mmCIF file of C-alpha atoms and ligand atoms in Angstrom:
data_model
loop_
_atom_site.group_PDB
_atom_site.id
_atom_site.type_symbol
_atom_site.label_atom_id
_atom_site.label_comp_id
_atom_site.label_asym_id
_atom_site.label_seq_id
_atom_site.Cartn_x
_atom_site.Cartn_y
_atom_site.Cartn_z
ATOM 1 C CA UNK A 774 0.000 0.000 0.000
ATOM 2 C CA UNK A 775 1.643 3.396 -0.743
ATOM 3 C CA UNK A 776 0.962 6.566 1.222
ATOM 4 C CA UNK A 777 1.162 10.164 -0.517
ATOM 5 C CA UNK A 778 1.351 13.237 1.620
ATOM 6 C CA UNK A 779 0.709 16.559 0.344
ATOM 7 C CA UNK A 780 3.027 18.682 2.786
ATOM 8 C CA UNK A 781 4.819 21.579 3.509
ATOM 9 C CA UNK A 782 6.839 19.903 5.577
ATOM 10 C CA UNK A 783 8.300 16.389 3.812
ATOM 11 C CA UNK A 784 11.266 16.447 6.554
ATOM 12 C CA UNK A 785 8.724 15.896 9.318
ATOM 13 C CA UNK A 786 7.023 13.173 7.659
ATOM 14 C CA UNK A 787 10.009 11.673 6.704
ATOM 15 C CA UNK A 788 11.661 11.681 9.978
ATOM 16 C CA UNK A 789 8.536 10.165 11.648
ATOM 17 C CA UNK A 790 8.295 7.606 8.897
ATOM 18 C CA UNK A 791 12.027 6.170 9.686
ATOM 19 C CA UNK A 792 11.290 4.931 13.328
ATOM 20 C CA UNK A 793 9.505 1.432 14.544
ATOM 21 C CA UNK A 794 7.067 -0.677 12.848
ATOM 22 C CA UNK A 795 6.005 1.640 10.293
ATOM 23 C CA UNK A 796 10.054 2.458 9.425
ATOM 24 C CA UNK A 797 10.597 -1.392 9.673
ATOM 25 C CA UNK A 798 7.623 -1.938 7.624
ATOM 26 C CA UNK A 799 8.465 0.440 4.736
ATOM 27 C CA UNK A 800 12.395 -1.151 4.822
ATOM 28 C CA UNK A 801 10.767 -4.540 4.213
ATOM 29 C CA UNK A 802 8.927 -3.502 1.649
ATOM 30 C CA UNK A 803 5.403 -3.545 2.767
ATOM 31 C CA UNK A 804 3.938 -0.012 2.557
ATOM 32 C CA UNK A 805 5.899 2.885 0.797
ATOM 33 C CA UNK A 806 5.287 6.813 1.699
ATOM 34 C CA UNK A 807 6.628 10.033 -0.345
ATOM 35 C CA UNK A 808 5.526 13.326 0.043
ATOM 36 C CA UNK A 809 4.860 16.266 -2.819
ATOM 37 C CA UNK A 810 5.291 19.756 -1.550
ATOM 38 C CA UNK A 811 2.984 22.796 -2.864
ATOM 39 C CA UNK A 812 5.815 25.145 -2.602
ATOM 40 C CA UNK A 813 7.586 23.313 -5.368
ATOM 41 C CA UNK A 814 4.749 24.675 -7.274
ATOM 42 C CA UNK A 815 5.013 27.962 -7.083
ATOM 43 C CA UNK A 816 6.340 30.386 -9.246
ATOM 44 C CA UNK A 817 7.237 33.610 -7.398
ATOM 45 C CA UNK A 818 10.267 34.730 -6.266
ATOM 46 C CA UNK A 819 8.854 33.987 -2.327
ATOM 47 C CA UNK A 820 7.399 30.606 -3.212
ATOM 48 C CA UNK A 821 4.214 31.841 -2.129
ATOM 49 C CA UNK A 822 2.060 29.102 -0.398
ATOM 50 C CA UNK A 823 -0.569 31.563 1.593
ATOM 51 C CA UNK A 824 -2.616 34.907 1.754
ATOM 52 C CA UNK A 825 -4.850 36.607 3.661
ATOM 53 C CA UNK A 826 -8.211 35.876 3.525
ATOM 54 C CA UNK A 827 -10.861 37.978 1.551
ATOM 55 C CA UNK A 828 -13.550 39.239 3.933
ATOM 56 C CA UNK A 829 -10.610 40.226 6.678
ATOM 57 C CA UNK A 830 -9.972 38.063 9.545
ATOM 58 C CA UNK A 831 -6.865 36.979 11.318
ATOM 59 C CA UNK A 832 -4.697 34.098 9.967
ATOM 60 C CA UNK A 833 -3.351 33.396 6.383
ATOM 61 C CA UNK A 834 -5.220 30.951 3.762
ATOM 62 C CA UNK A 835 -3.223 28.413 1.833
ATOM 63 C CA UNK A 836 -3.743 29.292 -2.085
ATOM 64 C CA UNK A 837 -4.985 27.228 -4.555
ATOM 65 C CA UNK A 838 -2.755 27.028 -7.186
ATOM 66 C CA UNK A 839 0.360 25.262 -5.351
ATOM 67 C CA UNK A 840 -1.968 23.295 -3.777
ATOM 68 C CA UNK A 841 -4.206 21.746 -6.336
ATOM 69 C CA UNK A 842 -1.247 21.493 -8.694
ATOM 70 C CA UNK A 843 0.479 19.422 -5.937
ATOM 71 C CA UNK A 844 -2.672 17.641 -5.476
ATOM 72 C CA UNK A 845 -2.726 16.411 -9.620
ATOM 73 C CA UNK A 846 0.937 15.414 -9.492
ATOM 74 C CA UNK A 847 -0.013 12.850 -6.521
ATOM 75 C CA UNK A 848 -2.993 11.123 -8.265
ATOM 76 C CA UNK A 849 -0.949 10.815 -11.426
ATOM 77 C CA UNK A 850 1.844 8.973 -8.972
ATOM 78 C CA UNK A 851 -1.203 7.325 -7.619
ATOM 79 C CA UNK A 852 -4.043 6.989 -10.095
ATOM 80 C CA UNK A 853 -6.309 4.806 -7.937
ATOM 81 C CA UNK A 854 -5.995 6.970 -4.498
ATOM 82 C CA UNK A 855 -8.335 8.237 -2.310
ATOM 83 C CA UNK A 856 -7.609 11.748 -1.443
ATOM 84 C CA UNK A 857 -8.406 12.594 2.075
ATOM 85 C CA UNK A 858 -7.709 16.457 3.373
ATOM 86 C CA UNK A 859 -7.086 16.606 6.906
ATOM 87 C CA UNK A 860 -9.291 19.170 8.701
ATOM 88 C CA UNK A 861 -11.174 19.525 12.089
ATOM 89 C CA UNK A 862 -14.650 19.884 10.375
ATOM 90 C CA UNK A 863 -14.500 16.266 8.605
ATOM 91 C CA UNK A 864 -15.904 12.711 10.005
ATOM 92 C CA UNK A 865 -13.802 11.559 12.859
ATOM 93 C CA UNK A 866 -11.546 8.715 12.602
ATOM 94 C CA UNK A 867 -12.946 5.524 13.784
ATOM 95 C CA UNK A 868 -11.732 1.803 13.836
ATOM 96 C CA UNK A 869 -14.098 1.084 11.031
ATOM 97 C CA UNK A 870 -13.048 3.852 9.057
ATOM 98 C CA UNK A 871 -9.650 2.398 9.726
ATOM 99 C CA UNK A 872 -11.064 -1.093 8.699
ATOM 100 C CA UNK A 873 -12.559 0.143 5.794
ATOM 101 C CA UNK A 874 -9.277 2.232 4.356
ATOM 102 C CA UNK A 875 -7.053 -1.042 4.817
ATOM 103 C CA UNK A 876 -9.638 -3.782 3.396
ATOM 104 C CA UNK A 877 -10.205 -1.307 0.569
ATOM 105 C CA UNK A 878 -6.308 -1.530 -0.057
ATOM 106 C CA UNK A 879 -6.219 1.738 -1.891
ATOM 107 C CA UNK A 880 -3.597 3.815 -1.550
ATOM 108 C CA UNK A 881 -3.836 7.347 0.196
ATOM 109 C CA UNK A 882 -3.229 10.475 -0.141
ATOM 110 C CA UNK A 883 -3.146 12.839 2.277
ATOM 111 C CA UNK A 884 -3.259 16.371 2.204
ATOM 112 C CA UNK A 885 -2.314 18.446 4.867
ATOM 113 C CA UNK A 886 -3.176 22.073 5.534
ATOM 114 C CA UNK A 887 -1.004 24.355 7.537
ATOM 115 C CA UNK A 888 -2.520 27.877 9.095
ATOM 116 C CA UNK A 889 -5.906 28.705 9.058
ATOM 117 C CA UNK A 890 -6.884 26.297 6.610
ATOM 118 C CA UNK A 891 -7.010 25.551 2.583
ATOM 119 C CA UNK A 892 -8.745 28.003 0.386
ATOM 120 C CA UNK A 893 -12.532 26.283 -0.001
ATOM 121 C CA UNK A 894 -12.230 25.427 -3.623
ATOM 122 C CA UNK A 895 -9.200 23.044 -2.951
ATOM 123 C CA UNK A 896 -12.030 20.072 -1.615
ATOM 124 C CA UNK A 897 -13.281 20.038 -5.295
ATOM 125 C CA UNK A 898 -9.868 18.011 -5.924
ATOM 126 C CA UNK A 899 -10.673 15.830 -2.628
ATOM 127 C CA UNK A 900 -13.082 13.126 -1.724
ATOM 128 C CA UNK A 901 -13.331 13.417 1.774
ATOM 129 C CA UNK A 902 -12.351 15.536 4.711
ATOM 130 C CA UNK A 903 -11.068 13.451 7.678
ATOM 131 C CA UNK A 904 -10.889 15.014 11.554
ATOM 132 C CA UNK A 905 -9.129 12.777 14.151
ATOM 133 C CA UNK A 906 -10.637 14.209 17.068
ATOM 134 C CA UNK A 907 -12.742 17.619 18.088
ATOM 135 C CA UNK A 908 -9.330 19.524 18.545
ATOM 136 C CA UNK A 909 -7.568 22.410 16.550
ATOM 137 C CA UNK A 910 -3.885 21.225 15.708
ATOM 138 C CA UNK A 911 -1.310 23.154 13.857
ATOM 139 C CA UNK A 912 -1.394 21.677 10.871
ATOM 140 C CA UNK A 913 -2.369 18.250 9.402
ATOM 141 C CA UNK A 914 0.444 16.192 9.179
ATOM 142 C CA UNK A 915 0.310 14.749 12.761
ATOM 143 C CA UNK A 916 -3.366 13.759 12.343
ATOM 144 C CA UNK A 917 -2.162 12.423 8.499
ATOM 145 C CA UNK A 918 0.818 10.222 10.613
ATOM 146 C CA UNK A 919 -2.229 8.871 12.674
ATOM 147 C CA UNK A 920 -4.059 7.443 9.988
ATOM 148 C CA UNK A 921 -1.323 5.994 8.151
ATOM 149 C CA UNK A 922 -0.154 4.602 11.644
ATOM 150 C CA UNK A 923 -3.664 2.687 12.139
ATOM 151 C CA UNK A 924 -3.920 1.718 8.552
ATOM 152 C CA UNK A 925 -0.688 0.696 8.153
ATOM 153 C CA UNK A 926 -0.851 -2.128 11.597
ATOM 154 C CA UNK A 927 -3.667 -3.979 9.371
ATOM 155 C CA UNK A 928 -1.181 -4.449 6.429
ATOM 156 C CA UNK A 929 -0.052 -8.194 6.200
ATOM 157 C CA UNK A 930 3.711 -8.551 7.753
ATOM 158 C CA UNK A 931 4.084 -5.027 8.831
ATOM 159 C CA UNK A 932 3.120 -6.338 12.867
ATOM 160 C CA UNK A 933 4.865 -9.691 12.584
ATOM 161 C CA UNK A 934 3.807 -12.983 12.606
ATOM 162 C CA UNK A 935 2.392 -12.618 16.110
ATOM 163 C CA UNK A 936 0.448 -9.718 16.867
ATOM 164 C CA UNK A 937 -3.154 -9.155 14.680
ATOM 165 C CA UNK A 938 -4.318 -5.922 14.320
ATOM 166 C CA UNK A 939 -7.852 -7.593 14.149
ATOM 167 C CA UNK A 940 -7.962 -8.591 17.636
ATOM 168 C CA UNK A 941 -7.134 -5.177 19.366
ATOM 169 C CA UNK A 942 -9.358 -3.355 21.097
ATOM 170 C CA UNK A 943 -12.125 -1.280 18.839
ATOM 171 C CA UNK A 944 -11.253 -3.609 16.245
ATOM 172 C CA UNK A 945 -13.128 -6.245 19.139
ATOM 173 C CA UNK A 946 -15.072 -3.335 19.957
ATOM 174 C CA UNK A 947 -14.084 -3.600 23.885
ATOM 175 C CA UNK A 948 -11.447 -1.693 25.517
ATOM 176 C CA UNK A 949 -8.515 -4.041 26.030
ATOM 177 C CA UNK A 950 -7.879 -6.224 29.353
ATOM 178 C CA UNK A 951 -5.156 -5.121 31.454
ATOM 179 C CA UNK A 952 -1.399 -7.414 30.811
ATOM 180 C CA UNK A 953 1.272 -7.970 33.214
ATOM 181 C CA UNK A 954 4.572 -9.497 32.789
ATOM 182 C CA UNK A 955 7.596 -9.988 34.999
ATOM 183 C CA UNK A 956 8.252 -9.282 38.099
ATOM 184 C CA UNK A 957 5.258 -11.266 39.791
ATOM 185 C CA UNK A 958 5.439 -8.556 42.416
ATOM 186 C CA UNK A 959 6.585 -4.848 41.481
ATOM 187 C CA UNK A 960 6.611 -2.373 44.350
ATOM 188 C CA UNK A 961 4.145 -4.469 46.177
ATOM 189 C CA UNK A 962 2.034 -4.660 43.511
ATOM 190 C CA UNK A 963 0.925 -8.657 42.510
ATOM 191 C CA UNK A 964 0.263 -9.915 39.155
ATOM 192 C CA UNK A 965 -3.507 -11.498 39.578
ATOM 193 C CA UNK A 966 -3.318 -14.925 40.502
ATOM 194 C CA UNK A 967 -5.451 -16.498 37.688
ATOM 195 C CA UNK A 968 -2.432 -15.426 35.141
ATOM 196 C CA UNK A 969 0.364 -17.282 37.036
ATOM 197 C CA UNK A 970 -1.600 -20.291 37.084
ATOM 198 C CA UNK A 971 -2.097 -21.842 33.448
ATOM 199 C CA UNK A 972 -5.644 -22.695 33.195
ATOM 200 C CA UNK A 973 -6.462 -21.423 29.715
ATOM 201 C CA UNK A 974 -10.117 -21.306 30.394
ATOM 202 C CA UNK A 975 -10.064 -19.662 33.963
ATOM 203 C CA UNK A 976 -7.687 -16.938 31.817
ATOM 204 C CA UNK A 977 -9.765 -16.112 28.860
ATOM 205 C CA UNK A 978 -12.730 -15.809 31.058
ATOM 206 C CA UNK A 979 -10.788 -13.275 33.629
ATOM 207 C CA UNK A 980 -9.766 -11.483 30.822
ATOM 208 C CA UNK A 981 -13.135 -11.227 29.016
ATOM 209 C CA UNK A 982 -14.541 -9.746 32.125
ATOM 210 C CA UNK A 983 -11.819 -7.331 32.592
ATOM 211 C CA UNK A 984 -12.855 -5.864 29.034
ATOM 212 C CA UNK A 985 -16.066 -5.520 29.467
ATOM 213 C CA UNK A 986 -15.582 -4.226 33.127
ATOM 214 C CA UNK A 987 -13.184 -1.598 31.832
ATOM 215 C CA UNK A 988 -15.391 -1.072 28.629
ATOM 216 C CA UNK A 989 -18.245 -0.575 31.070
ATOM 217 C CA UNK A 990 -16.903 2.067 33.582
ATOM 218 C CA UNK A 991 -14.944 4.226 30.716
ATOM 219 C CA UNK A 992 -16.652 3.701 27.140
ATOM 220 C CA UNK A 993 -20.160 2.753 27.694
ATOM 221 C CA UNK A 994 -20.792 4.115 24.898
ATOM 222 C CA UNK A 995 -19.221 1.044 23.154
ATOM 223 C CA UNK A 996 -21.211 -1.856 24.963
ATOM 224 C CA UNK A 997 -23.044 -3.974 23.027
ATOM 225 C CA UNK A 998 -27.149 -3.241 23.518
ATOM 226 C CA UNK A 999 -27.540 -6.915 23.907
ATOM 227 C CA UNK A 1000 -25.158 -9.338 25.996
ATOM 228 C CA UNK A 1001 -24.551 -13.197 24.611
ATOM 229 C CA UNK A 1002 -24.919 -15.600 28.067
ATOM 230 C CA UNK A 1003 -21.876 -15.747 28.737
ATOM 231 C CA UNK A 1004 -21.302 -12.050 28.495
ATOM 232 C CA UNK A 1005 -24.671 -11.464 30.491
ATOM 233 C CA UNK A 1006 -23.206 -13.506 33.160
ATOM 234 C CA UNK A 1007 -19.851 -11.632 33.455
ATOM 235 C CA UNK A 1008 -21.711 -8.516 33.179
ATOM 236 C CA UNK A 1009 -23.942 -9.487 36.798
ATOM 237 C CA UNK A 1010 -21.349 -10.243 38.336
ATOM 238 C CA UNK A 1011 -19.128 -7.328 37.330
ATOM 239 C CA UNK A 1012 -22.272 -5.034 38.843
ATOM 240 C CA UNK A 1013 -22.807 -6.932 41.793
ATOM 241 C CA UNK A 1014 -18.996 -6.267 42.870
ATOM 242 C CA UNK A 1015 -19.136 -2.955 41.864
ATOM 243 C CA UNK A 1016 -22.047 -2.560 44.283
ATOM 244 C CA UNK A 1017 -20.076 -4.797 46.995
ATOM 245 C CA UNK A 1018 -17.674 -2.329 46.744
ATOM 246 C CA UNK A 1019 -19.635 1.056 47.312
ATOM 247 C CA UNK A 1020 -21.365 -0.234 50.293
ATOM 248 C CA UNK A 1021 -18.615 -2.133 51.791
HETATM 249 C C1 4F9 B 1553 -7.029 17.891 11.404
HETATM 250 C C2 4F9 B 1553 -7.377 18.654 13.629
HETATM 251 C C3 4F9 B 1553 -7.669 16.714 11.740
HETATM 252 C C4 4F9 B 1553 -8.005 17.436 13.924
HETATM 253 C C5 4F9 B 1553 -5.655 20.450 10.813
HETATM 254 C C6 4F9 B 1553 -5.453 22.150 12.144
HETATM 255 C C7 4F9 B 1553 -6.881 18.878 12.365
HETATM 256 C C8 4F9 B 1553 -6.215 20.129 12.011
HETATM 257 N N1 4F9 B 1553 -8.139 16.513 12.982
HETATM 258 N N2 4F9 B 1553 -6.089 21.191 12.835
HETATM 259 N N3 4F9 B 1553 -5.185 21.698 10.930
#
């Protein structure tokens, strides 16, 4: 899968892109990024990339030209792409939006505004605006880094032959169960008993309530509206200790 980012700053994507699984990742061959800068298409003397907008306000407005000619030179590199502008008013990143990017296998392009934002007429060379969270950033290359990040763990290889990006948390649609490893104790602080032990069952039960426990006090949200038996079951019992707990 390749990843195309529309940038005024390649050096910070590039750096970024050189470290851990997604720099091990690109070195084996698995994903590939580049980056096309709008101020390579300029044509003043001050390689112009802003102005201010009409109306009056504070802030600058990145122009159209450099941008939209940047924007045609990456779907020529990438043909097939789906171009996705960065920006706090588009549909927040999700999981499945994750899910959907990576089973779609289509490469990305990503173009990231700087300032106050792009000039409006720039989305008519974009098919979606994406926001990863209700937050105003500095620019969009961090939030860019994010989705390629998340995309990027669901690509076969790039995780290793261990880890599945389809069994995390969201992707399960529970918040994840806590994990200890060595020491057993750590500042007087145990690992539970029910990990040491080695009964497979006992541990996949333990940990299914500790999801839906966690899932329950800090993303209700996310519950399911309807609990299987077994699930139903954990659930009781999670409430009944909860309740133990406030009036003991
Ligand atoms: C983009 C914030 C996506 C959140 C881009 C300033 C942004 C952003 N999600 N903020 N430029």
């Amino acid at each position: 899968m390749k990843f195309l980012f529309v940038t005024l700053f390649p050096e910070l994507i590039e750096q970024v892109c050189a470290y851990s699984i997604v720099g091990r990742g690109i070195e084996a061959g698995l994903l590939s990024v580049s980056c096309i800068n709008p101020r390579d298409f300029t044509h003043d003397k001050h390689r112009t990339v802003d102005d201010s907008p009409f109306g009056g306000g504070a802030g600058m407005v990145l122009k159209p030209e450099p941008f939209v000619a940047a924007i045609r030179k990456a779907k020529e590199e990438l043909p097939e792409a789906r171009v996705i502008a960065l920006c706090p008013g588009g549909r927040t990143l999700k999981q499945n939006i994750v899910e959907d990017y990576a089973h779609a296998g289509k490469d990305l392009i990503f173009v990231c505004g700087h300032y106050e934002g792009f000039d409006e007429r720039i989305f008519n060379w974009v098919d979606e605006k994406l926001s990863v969270g209700d937050y105003v950033l500095t620019g969009g290359e961090l939030p860019a880094l994010m989705v390629m990040d998340a995309v990027a763990r669901f690509i076969p290889g790039v995780l290793g032959k261990m880890a599945s990006a389809e069994e995390d948390s969201f992707s399960t649609g529970l918040l994840e169960y806590p994990q200890y490893t060595r020491p057993v104790e750590f500042e007087g602080l145990t690992v539970p008993e029910v990990l040491r032990g080695g009964n497979h069952a006992l541990i996949a039960r333990w940990r299914r309530k500790q999801s839906l426990k966690a899932t329950y006090l800090h993303r209700p949200d996310l519950l399911p509206e309807k609990f299987d038996k077994a699930d139903a079951k954990l659930m009781a019992e999670i409430k009944a200790e909860l309740a133990g707990e406030e009036n003991g």
